[in-house]
Amino acid sequence: MQNVTGGEASPDTISDTSALEAKVRNSIAHGNNVREEVRDFTVKALSTQDQDQKSLRKVVTAVMKGVSEGAQQKLQQAPAQTQAVLEPIRDAVAGLDAALAQLAEASKLALEEAAGRAQKFSNEELTHARTELESVETLFLDVVQASASAAQELVKETLGDLIGHAKRNGTAVGSQVKDTLVVFNQQMASVGQNQLEAGIKLTHAITNLMREATAEVLTGIAKRVKPDDIRKTDQG
């Protein structure tokens, strides 16, 4: 296994949550671009998992375990340099938040791309996916809270402050989920008995977009599914 101290994670190892945990821990301890690294590690892990709450919780828990252990390791090495430890914690949680927001955006883009092809997913599948999506922000905050409860004092305090800020001001994933749910509701309102169902399952479509996001941020993908272009896609 490659020893990464601040570089690209290997796709074949990031799917394993123990490898994900180790890479996040290493990023906290040695990385210079913690937010970006944690975001990318998380997106890669999400792109290899089933899009369900169990798999999502497993990934988020692994990330936060890596954050806590990396921070404790850094504190032990340099107990007087607390700011140098606490800043990576904040960056890592922000990176995790950004990755989950990308997952929510991938859900939105999957629906928009299907709409561009005059395809719809089944009401049952949309209902299930919407329910899963609605709970992503809560899951994120719950896992961060659990990590805070299990951490030692400085790490606990920092994570607690982050949770308080998130509850007051919102999260990136929460904001993106709101936008995505608008599209879900539009799709569900248009579902009819004679609809043409998409040839690919929604969860598979989301996973495919997450895999594309491992090479670039989803804003790059979004450029090819702008509203003006959606209706033109595959129509002739």
PDB file of C-alpha atoms in Angstrom:
ATOM      1  CA  MET A   1       0.000   0.000   0.000  1.00  0.00           C
ATOM      2  CA  GLN A   2       1.290   3.416  -0.940  1.00  0.00           C
ATOM      3  CA  ASN A   3       2.271   5.703   1.893  1.00  0.00           C
ATOM      4  CA  VAL A   4       0.647   9.019   1.085  1.00  0.00           C
ATOM      5  CA  THR A   5       1.618  12.125   3.022  1.00  0.00           C
ATOM      6  CA  GLY A   6      -0.255  14.677   0.978  1.00  0.00           C
ATOM      7  CA  GLY A   7      -0.830  13.250  -2.466  1.00  0.00           C
ATOM      8  CA  GLU A   8      -3.396  11.381  -4.483  1.00  0.00           C
ATOM      9  CA  ALA A   9      -5.143   8.402  -2.911  1.00  0.00           C
ATOM     10  CA  SER A  10      -5.212   5.139  -4.821  1.00  0.00           C
ATOM     11  CA  PRO A  11      -8.761   4.294  -6.004  1.00  0.00           C
ATOM     12  CA  ASP A  12      -8.261   0.588  -5.360  1.00  0.00           C
ATOM     13  CA  THR A  13      -7.454   1.147  -1.678  1.00  0.00           C
ATOM     14  CA  ILE A  14      -9.716   4.064  -0.839  1.00  0.00           C
ATOM     15  CA  SER A  15     -12.777   1.789  -1.148  1.00  0.00           C
ATOM     16  CA  ASP A  16     -11.702   0.069   2.036  1.00  0.00           C
ATOM     17  CA  THR A  17     -12.757   2.112   5.045  1.00  0.00           C
ATOM     18  CA  SER A  18      -9.673   1.147   7.036  1.00  0.00           C
ATOM     19  CA  ALA A  19      -7.534   2.564   4.222  1.00  0.00           C
ATOM     20  CA  LEU A  20      -9.741   5.661   4.141  1.00  0.00           C
ATOM     21  CA  GLU A  21      -9.292   6.104   7.882  1.00  0.00           C
ATOM     22  CA  ALA A  22      -5.522   5.760   7.560  1.00  0.00           C
ATOM     23  CA  LYS A  23      -5.310   8.281   4.733  1.00  0.00           C
ATOM     24  CA  VAL A  24      -7.363  10.843   6.631  1.00  0.00           C
ATOM     25  CA  ARG A  25      -5.259  10.272   9.753  1.00  0.00           C
ATOM     26  CA  ASN A  26      -2.102  10.734   7.699  1.00  0.00           C
ATOM     27  CA  SER A  27      -3.475  13.888   6.115  1.00  0.00           C
ATOM     28  CA  ILE A  28      -4.219  15.406   9.518  1.00  0.00           C
ATOM     29  CA  ALA A  29      -0.767  14.500  10.783  1.00  0.00           C
ATOM     30  CA  HIS A  30       1.273  15.475   7.727  1.00  0.00           C
ATOM     31  CA  GLY A  31      -0.856  17.050   5.000  1.00  0.00           C
ATOM     32  CA  ASN A  32      -0.777  20.647   3.831  1.00  0.00           C
ATOM     33  CA  ASN A  33      -4.073  20.624   1.931  1.00  0.00           C
ATOM     34  CA  VAL A  34      -6.246  18.828   4.444  1.00  0.00           C
ATOM     35  CA  ARG A  35      -9.619  20.126   3.283  1.00  0.00           C
ATOM     36  CA  GLU A  36      -9.027  19.135  -0.337  1.00  0.00           C
ATOM     37  CA  GLU A  37      -7.462  15.803   0.559  1.00  0.00           C
ATOM     38  CA  VAL A  38     -10.271  14.762   2.905  1.00  0.00           C
ATOM     39  CA  ARG A  39     -12.879  15.860   0.368  1.00  0.00           C
ATOM     40  CA  ASP A  40     -11.215  13.849  -2.392  1.00  0.00           C
ATOM     41  CA  PHE A  41     -10.652  10.779  -0.204  1.00  0.00           C
ATOM     42  CA  THR A  42     -14.305  10.842   0.845  1.00  0.00           C
ATOM     43  CA  VAL A  43     -15.658  11.308  -2.679  1.00  0.00           C
ATOM     44  CA  LYS A  44     -13.571   8.352  -3.855  1.00  0.00           C
ATOM     45  CA  ALA A  45     -14.853   6.198  -1.030  1.00  0.00           C
ATOM     46  CA  LEU A  46     -18.460   7.209  -1.745  1.00  0.00           C
ATOM     47  CA  SER A  47     -17.994   6.363  -5.419  1.00  0.00           C
ATOM     48  CA  THR A  48     -17.297   2.736  -4.528  1.00  0.00           C
ATOM     49  CA  GLN A  49     -20.135   2.272  -2.026  1.00  0.00           C
ATOM     50  CA  ASP A  50     -23.818   1.519  -2.294  1.00  0.00           C
ATOM     51  CA  GLN A  51     -25.812   4.727  -1.950  1.00  0.00           C
ATOM     52  CA  ASP A  52     -27.553   3.854   1.305  1.00  0.00           C
ATOM     53  CA  GLN A  53     -27.420   5.037   4.894  1.00  0.00           C
ATOM     54  CA  LYS A  54     -25.402   2.085   6.156  1.00  0.00           C
ATOM     55  CA  SER A  55     -22.652   2.582   3.585  1.00  0.00           C
ATOM     56  CA  LEU A  56     -22.686   6.350   4.032  1.00  0.00           C
ATOM     57  CA  ARG A  57     -22.390   6.084   7.812  1.00  0.00           C
ATOM     58  CA  LYS A  58     -19.486   3.663   7.411  1.00  0.00           C
ATOM     59  CA  VAL A  59     -17.587   6.142   5.224  1.00  0.00           C
ATOM     60  CA  VAL A  60     -18.328   9.205   7.390  1.00  0.00           C
ATOM     61  CA  THR A  61     -17.398   7.307  10.560  1.00  0.00           C
ATOM     62  CA  ALA A  62     -14.094   6.193   9.031  1.00  0.00           C
ATOM     63  CA  VAL A  63     -13.273   9.769   8.049  1.00  0.00           C
ATOM     64  CA  MET A  64     -14.023  11.133  11.507  1.00  0.00           C
ATOM     65  CA  LYS A  65     -12.087   8.343  13.197  1.00  0.00           C
ATOM     66  CA  GLY A  66      -9.112   9.276  11.035  1.00  0.00           C
ATOM     67  CA  VAL A  67      -9.573  12.944  11.956  1.00  0.00           C
ATOM     68  CA  SER A  68      -9.649  12.255  15.704  1.00  0.00           C
ATOM     69  CA  GLU A  69      -6.719   9.837  15.673  1.00  0.00           C
ATOM     70  CA  GLY A  70      -4.622  12.087  13.436  1.00  0.00           C
ATOM     71  CA  ALA A  71      -5.262  15.067  15.684  1.00  0.00           C
ATOM     72  CA  GLN A  72      -4.367  13.133  18.833  1.00  0.00           C
ATOM     73  CA  GLN A  73      -1.202  11.891  17.163  1.00  0.00           C
ATOM     74  CA  LYS A  74      -0.217  15.436  16.219  1.00  0.00           C
ATOM     75  CA  LEU A  75      -0.994  16.735  19.718  1.00  0.00           C
ATOM     76  CA  GLN A  76       1.260  14.111  21.255  1.00  0.00           C
ATOM     77  CA  GLN A  77       4.076  15.083  18.917  1.00  0.00           C
ATOM     78  CA  ALA A  78       3.703  18.834  19.446  1.00  0.00           C
ATOM     79  CA  PRO A  79       1.586  19.486  22.559  1.00  0.00           C
ATOM     80  CA  ALA A  80       2.411  23.202  22.604  1.00  0.00           C
ATOM     81  CA  GLN A  81       1.332  23.833  19.008  1.00  0.00           C
ATOM     82  CA  THR A  82      -2.401  23.500  19.538  1.00  0.00           C
ATOM     83  CA  GLN A  83      -3.425  25.832  16.694  1.00  0.00           C
ATOM     84  CA  ALA A  84      -1.393  23.758  14.255  1.00  0.00           C
ATOM     85  CA  VAL A  85      -3.526  20.787  15.309  1.00  0.00           C
ATOM     86  CA  LEU A  86      -6.939  22.405  15.568  1.00  0.00           C
ATOM     87  CA  GLU A  87      -6.877  24.035  12.131  1.00  0.00           C
ATOM     88  CA  PRO A  88      -6.524  20.693  10.289  1.00  0.00           C
ATOM     89  CA  ILE A  89      -9.500  19.364  12.267  1.00  0.00           C
ATOM     90  CA  ARG A  90     -11.651  22.236  11.033  1.00  0.00           C
ATOM     91  CA  ASP A  91     -10.364  21.776   7.495  1.00  0.00           C
ATOM     92  CA  ALA A  92     -11.031  18.040   7.567  1.00  0.00           C
ATOM     93  CA  VAL A  93     -14.635  18.446   8.725  1.00  0.00           C
ATOM     94  CA  ALA A  94     -15.145  21.081   6.034  1.00  0.00           C
ATOM     95  CA  GLY A  95     -13.741  18.645   3.483  1.00  0.00           C
ATOM     96  CA  LEU A  96     -16.123  15.933   4.632  1.00  0.00           C
ATOM     97  CA  ASP A  97     -19.019  18.378   4.439  1.00  0.00           C
ATOM     98  CA  ALA A  98     -17.984  19.333   0.888  1.00  0.00           C
ATOM     99  CA  ALA A  99     -17.807  15.678  -0.178  1.00  0.00           C
ATOM    100  CA  LEU A 100     -21.313  14.997   1.130  1.00  0.00           C
ATOM    101  CA  ALA A 101     -22.526  18.105  -0.688  1.00  0.00           C
ATOM    102  CA  GLN A 102     -21.067  16.618  -3.872  1.00  0.00           C
ATOM    103  CA  LEU A 103     -23.041  13.448  -3.222  1.00  0.00           C
ATOM    104  CA  ALA A 104     -26.223  15.519  -2.948  1.00  0.00           C
ATOM    105  CA  GLU A 105     -25.327  17.380  -6.123  1.00  0.00           C
ATOM    106  CA  ALA A 106     -24.676  14.094  -7.930  1.00  0.00           C
ATOM    107  CA  SER A 107     -28.222  13.049  -7.016  1.00  0.00           C
ATOM    108  CA  LYS A 108     -29.553  16.262  -8.529  1.00  0.00           C
ATOM    109  CA  LEU A 109     -27.491  15.895 -11.692  1.00  0.00           C
ATOM    110  CA  ALA A 110     -28.568  12.274 -12.133  1.00  0.00           C
ATOM    111  CA  LEU A 111     -32.193  13.394 -12.137  1.00  0.00           C
ATOM    112  CA  GLU A 112     -31.499  16.285 -14.491  1.00  0.00           C
ATOM    113  CA  GLU A 113     -29.640  14.087 -16.945  1.00  0.00           C
ATOM    114  CA  ALA A 114     -32.497  11.588 -16.942  1.00  0.00           C
ATOM    115  CA  ALA A 115     -34.965  14.420 -17.533  1.00  0.00           C
ATOM    116  CA  GLY A 116     -32.854  15.572 -20.466  1.00  0.00           C
ATOM    117  CA  ARG A 117     -33.440  12.169 -22.027  1.00  0.00           C
ATOM    118  CA  ALA A 118     -37.186  12.251 -21.311  1.00  0.00           C
ATOM    119  CA  GLN A 119     -36.673   9.494 -18.734  1.00  0.00           C
ATOM    120  CA  LYS A 120     -37.994   9.191 -15.221  1.00  0.00           C
ATOM    121  CA  PHE A 121     -37.159   6.963 -12.309  1.00  0.00           C
ATOM    122  CA  SER A 122     -39.948   5.070 -10.585  1.00  0.00           C
ATOM    123  CA  ASN A 123     -41.889   6.740  -7.787  1.00  0.00           C
ATOM    124  CA  GLU A 124     -40.745   4.021  -5.388  1.00  0.00           C
ATOM    125  CA  GLU A 125     -37.092   4.633  -6.222  1.00  0.00           C
ATOM    126  CA  LEU A 126     -37.471   8.410  -6.002  1.00  0.00           C
ATOM    127  CA  THR A 127     -39.227   8.162  -2.641  1.00  0.00           C
ATOM    128  CA  HIS A 128     -36.518   5.916  -1.226  1.00  0.00           C
ATOM    129  CA  ALA A 129     -33.682   8.101  -2.539  1.00  0.00           C
ATOM    130  CA  ARG A 130     -35.334  11.276  -1.264  1.00  0.00           C
ATOM    131  CA  THR A 131     -35.737   9.782   2.214  1.00  0.00           C
ATOM    132  CA  GLU A 132     -32.076   8.778   2.240  1.00  0.00           C
ATOM    133  CA  LEU A 133     -31.017  12.213   1.034  1.00  0.00           C
ATOM    134  CA  GLU A 134     -33.095  14.060   3.621  1.00  0.00           C
ATOM    135  CA  SER A 135     -31.154  12.366   6.431  1.00  0.00           C
ATOM    136  CA  VAL A 136     -27.611  12.978   5.128  1.00  0.00           C
ATOM    137  CA  GLU A 137     -27.019  16.216   7.039  1.00  0.00           C
ATOM    138  CA  THR A 138     -28.344  14.691  10.272  1.00  0.00           C
ATOM    139  CA  LEU A 139     -26.109  11.659   9.796  1.00  0.00           C
ATOM    140  CA  PHE A 140     -23.109  13.931   9.224  1.00  0.00           C
ATOM    141  CA  LEU A 141     -23.749  15.945  12.395  1.00  0.00           C
ATOM    142  CA  ASP A 142     -24.505  12.820  14.435  1.00  0.00           C
ATOM    143  CA  VAL A 143     -21.189  11.201  13.492  1.00  0.00           C
ATOM    144  CA  VAL A 144     -19.238  14.394  14.200  1.00  0.00           C
ATOM    145  CA  GLN A 145     -21.015  14.636  17.569  1.00  0.00           C
ATOM    146  CA  ALA A 146     -20.175  11.012  18.376  1.00  0.00           C
ATOM    147  CA  SER A 147     -16.548  11.677  17.449  1.00  0.00           C
ATOM    148  CA  ALA A 148     -16.513  14.718  19.737  1.00  0.00           C
ATOM    149  CA  SER A 149     -17.914  12.686  22.617  1.00  0.00           C
ATOM    150  CA  ALA A 150     -15.203  10.064  22.228  1.00  0.00           C
ATOM    151  CA  ALA A 151     -12.300  12.496  21.736  1.00  0.00           C
ATOM    152  CA  GLN A 152      -9.931  14.002  24.280  1.00  0.00           C
ATOM    153  CA  GLU A 153     -10.376  17.557  25.504  1.00  0.00           C
ATOM    154  CA  LEU A 154      -8.950  19.843  22.799  1.00  0.00           C
ATOM    155  CA  VAL A 155     -10.290  17.747  19.922  1.00  0.00           C
ATOM    156  CA  LYS A 156     -13.649  17.407  21.683  1.00  0.00           C
ATOM    157  CA  GLU A 157     -13.876  21.166  22.172  1.00  0.00           C
ATOM    158  CA  THR A 158     -13.005  21.907  18.556  1.00  0.00           C
ATOM    159  CA  LEU A 159     -15.503  19.417  17.167  1.00  0.00           C
ATOM    160  CA  GLY A 160     -18.138  20.717  19.554  1.00  0.00           C
ATOM    161  CA  ASP A 161     -17.562  24.258  18.288  1.00  0.00           C
ATOM    162  CA  LEU A 162     -17.909  23.037  14.702  1.00  0.00           C
ATOM    163  CA  ILE A 163     -21.206  21.313  15.486  1.00  0.00           C
ATOM    164  CA  GLY A 164     -22.540  24.457  17.173  1.00  0.00           C
ATOM    165  CA  HIS A 165     -21.538  26.580  14.178  1.00  0.00           C
ATOM    166  CA  ALA A 166     -23.133  24.102  11.756  1.00  0.00           C
ATOM    167  CA  LYS A 167     -26.407  24.099  13.670  1.00  0.00           C
ATOM    168  CA  ARG A 168     -26.504  27.895  13.740  1.00  0.00           C
ATOM    169  CA  ASN A 169     -25.367  28.579  10.196  1.00  0.00           C
ATOM    170  CA  GLY A 170     -26.067  25.390   8.291  1.00  0.00           C
ATOM    171  CA  THR A 171     -23.768  23.081   6.342  1.00  0.00           C
ATOM    172  CA  ALA A 172     -22.712  22.762   2.719  1.00  0.00           C
ATOM    173  CA  VAL A 173     -24.461  19.414   2.452  1.00  0.00           C
ATOM    174  CA  GLY A 174     -27.636  20.791   4.034  1.00  0.00           C
ATOM    175  CA  SER A 175     -27.753  23.649   1.538  1.00  0.00           C
ATOM    176  CA  GLN A 176     -27.178  21.328  -1.423  1.00  0.00           C
ATOM    177  CA  VAL A 177     -29.760  18.838  -0.175  1.00  0.00           C
ATOM    178  CA  LYS A 178     -32.391  21.598  -0.189  1.00  0.00           C
ATOM    179  CA  ASP A 179     -31.614  22.386  -3.835  1.00  0.00           C
ATOM    180  CA  THR A 180     -31.628  18.715  -4.768  1.00  0.00           C
ATOM    181  CA  LEU A 181     -34.957  18.027  -3.055  1.00  0.00           C
ATOM    182  CA  VAL A 182     -36.589  20.631  -5.301  1.00  0.00           C
ATOM    183  CA  VAL A 183     -35.611  18.508  -8.301  1.00  0.00           C
ATOM    184  CA  PHE A 184     -36.748  15.322  -6.564  1.00  0.00           C
ATOM    185  CA  ASN A 185     -40.147  16.845  -5.874  1.00  0.00           C
ATOM    186  CA  GLN A 186     -40.479  17.989  -9.478  1.00  0.00           C
ATOM    187  CA  GLN A 187     -39.640  14.490 -10.716  1.00  0.00           C
ATOM    188  CA  MET A 188     -42.080  12.882  -8.309  1.00  0.00           C
ATOM    189  CA  ALA A 189     -44.847  15.276  -9.337  1.00  0.00           C
ATOM    190  CA  SER A 190     -44.350  14.301 -12.977  1.00  0.00           C
ATOM    191  CA  VAL A 191     -44.301  10.541 -12.437  1.00  0.00           C
ATOM    192  CA  GLY A 192     -47.226   8.898 -14.222  1.00  0.00           C
ATOM    193  CA  GLN A 193     -48.530   5.477 -15.113  1.00  0.00           C
ATOM    194  CA  ASN A 194     -47.167   5.634 -18.660  1.00  0.00           C
ATOM    195  CA  GLN A 195     -43.744   7.033 -17.899  1.00  0.00           C
ATOM    196  CA  LEU A 196     -40.631   5.839 -19.666  1.00  0.00           C
ATOM    197  CA  GLU A 197     -38.384   4.647 -16.870  1.00  0.00           C
ATOM    198  CA  ALA A 198     -34.681   5.303 -17.052  1.00  0.00           C
ATOM    199  CA  GLY A 199     -32.552   2.430 -18.243  1.00  0.00           C
ATOM    200  CA  ILE A 200     -30.258   2.753 -15.246  1.00  0.00           C
ATOM    201  CA  LYS A 201     -31.121   2.717 -11.560  1.00  0.00           C
ATOM    202  CA  LEU A 202     -30.935   6.049  -9.784  1.00  0.00           C
ATOM    203  CA  THR A 203     -28.393   4.805  -7.254  1.00  0.00           C
ATOM    204  CA  HIS A 204     -26.180   3.573 -10.097  1.00  0.00           C
ATOM    205  CA  ALA A 205     -26.507   6.913 -11.874  1.00  0.00           C
ATOM    206  CA  ILE A 206     -25.473   8.742  -8.698  1.00  0.00           C
ATOM    207  CA  THR A 207     -22.512   6.420  -8.184  1.00  0.00           C
ATOM    208  CA  ASN A 208     -21.373   6.948 -11.783  1.00  0.00           C
ATOM    209  CA  LEU A 209     -21.421  10.711 -11.271  1.00  0.00           C
ATOM    210  CA  MET A 210     -19.466  10.347  -8.039  1.00  0.00           C
ATOM    211  CA  ARG A 211     -16.843   8.387  -9.966  1.00  0.00           C
ATOM    212  CA  GLU A 212     -16.599  11.231 -12.441  1.00  0.00           C
ATOM    213  CA  ALA A 213     -16.188  13.590  -9.492  1.00  0.00           C
ATOM    214  CA  THR A 214     -13.046  11.746  -8.431  1.00  0.00           C
ATOM    215  CA  ALA A 215     -11.301  13.311 -11.403  1.00  0.00           C
ATOM    216  CA  GLU A 216     -12.772  16.805 -11.061  1.00  0.00           C
ATOM    217  CA  VAL A 217     -15.164  18.770  -8.894  1.00  0.00           C
ATOM    218  CA  LEU A 218     -18.825  18.432  -9.753  1.00  0.00           C
ATOM    219  CA  THR A 219     -19.026  22.013 -10.960  1.00  0.00           C
ATOM    220  CA  GLY A 220     -17.165  20.768 -14.009  1.00  0.00           C
ATOM    221  CA  ILE A 221     -19.765  18.074 -14.571  1.00  0.00           C
ATOM    222  CA  ALA A 222     -22.584  20.552 -14.013  1.00  0.00           C
ATOM    223  CA  LYS A 223     -21.480  22.603 -17.006  1.00  0.00           C
ATOM    224  CA  ARG A 224     -22.776  19.926 -19.365  1.00  0.00           C
ATOM    225  CA  VAL A 225     -26.190  19.741 -17.721  1.00  0.00           C
ATOM    226  CA  LYS A 226     -27.140  23.407 -17.567  1.00  0.00           C
ATOM    227  CA  PRO A 227     -30.938  23.914 -17.733  1.00  0.00           C
ATOM    228  CA  ASP A 228     -30.748  25.251 -21.292  1.00  0.00           C
ATOM    229  CA  ASP A 229     -28.927  22.126 -22.409  1.00  0.00           C
ATOM    230  CA  ILE A 230     -30.985  19.500 -20.581  1.00  0.00           C
ATOM    231  CA  ARG A 231     -33.859  19.465 -23.041  1.00  0.00           C
ATOM    232  CA  LYS A 232     -31.487  19.131 -25.995  1.00  0.00           C
ATOM    233  CA  THR A 233     -29.707  16.044 -24.691  1.00  0.00           C
ATOM    234  CA  ASP A 234     -30.372  12.925 -26.752  1.00  0.00           C
ATOM    235  CA  GLN A 235     -33.364  14.485 -28.424  1.00  0.00           C
ATOM    236  CA  GLY A 236     -33.658  14.741 -32.131  1.00  0.00           C
TER     237      GLY A 236
END
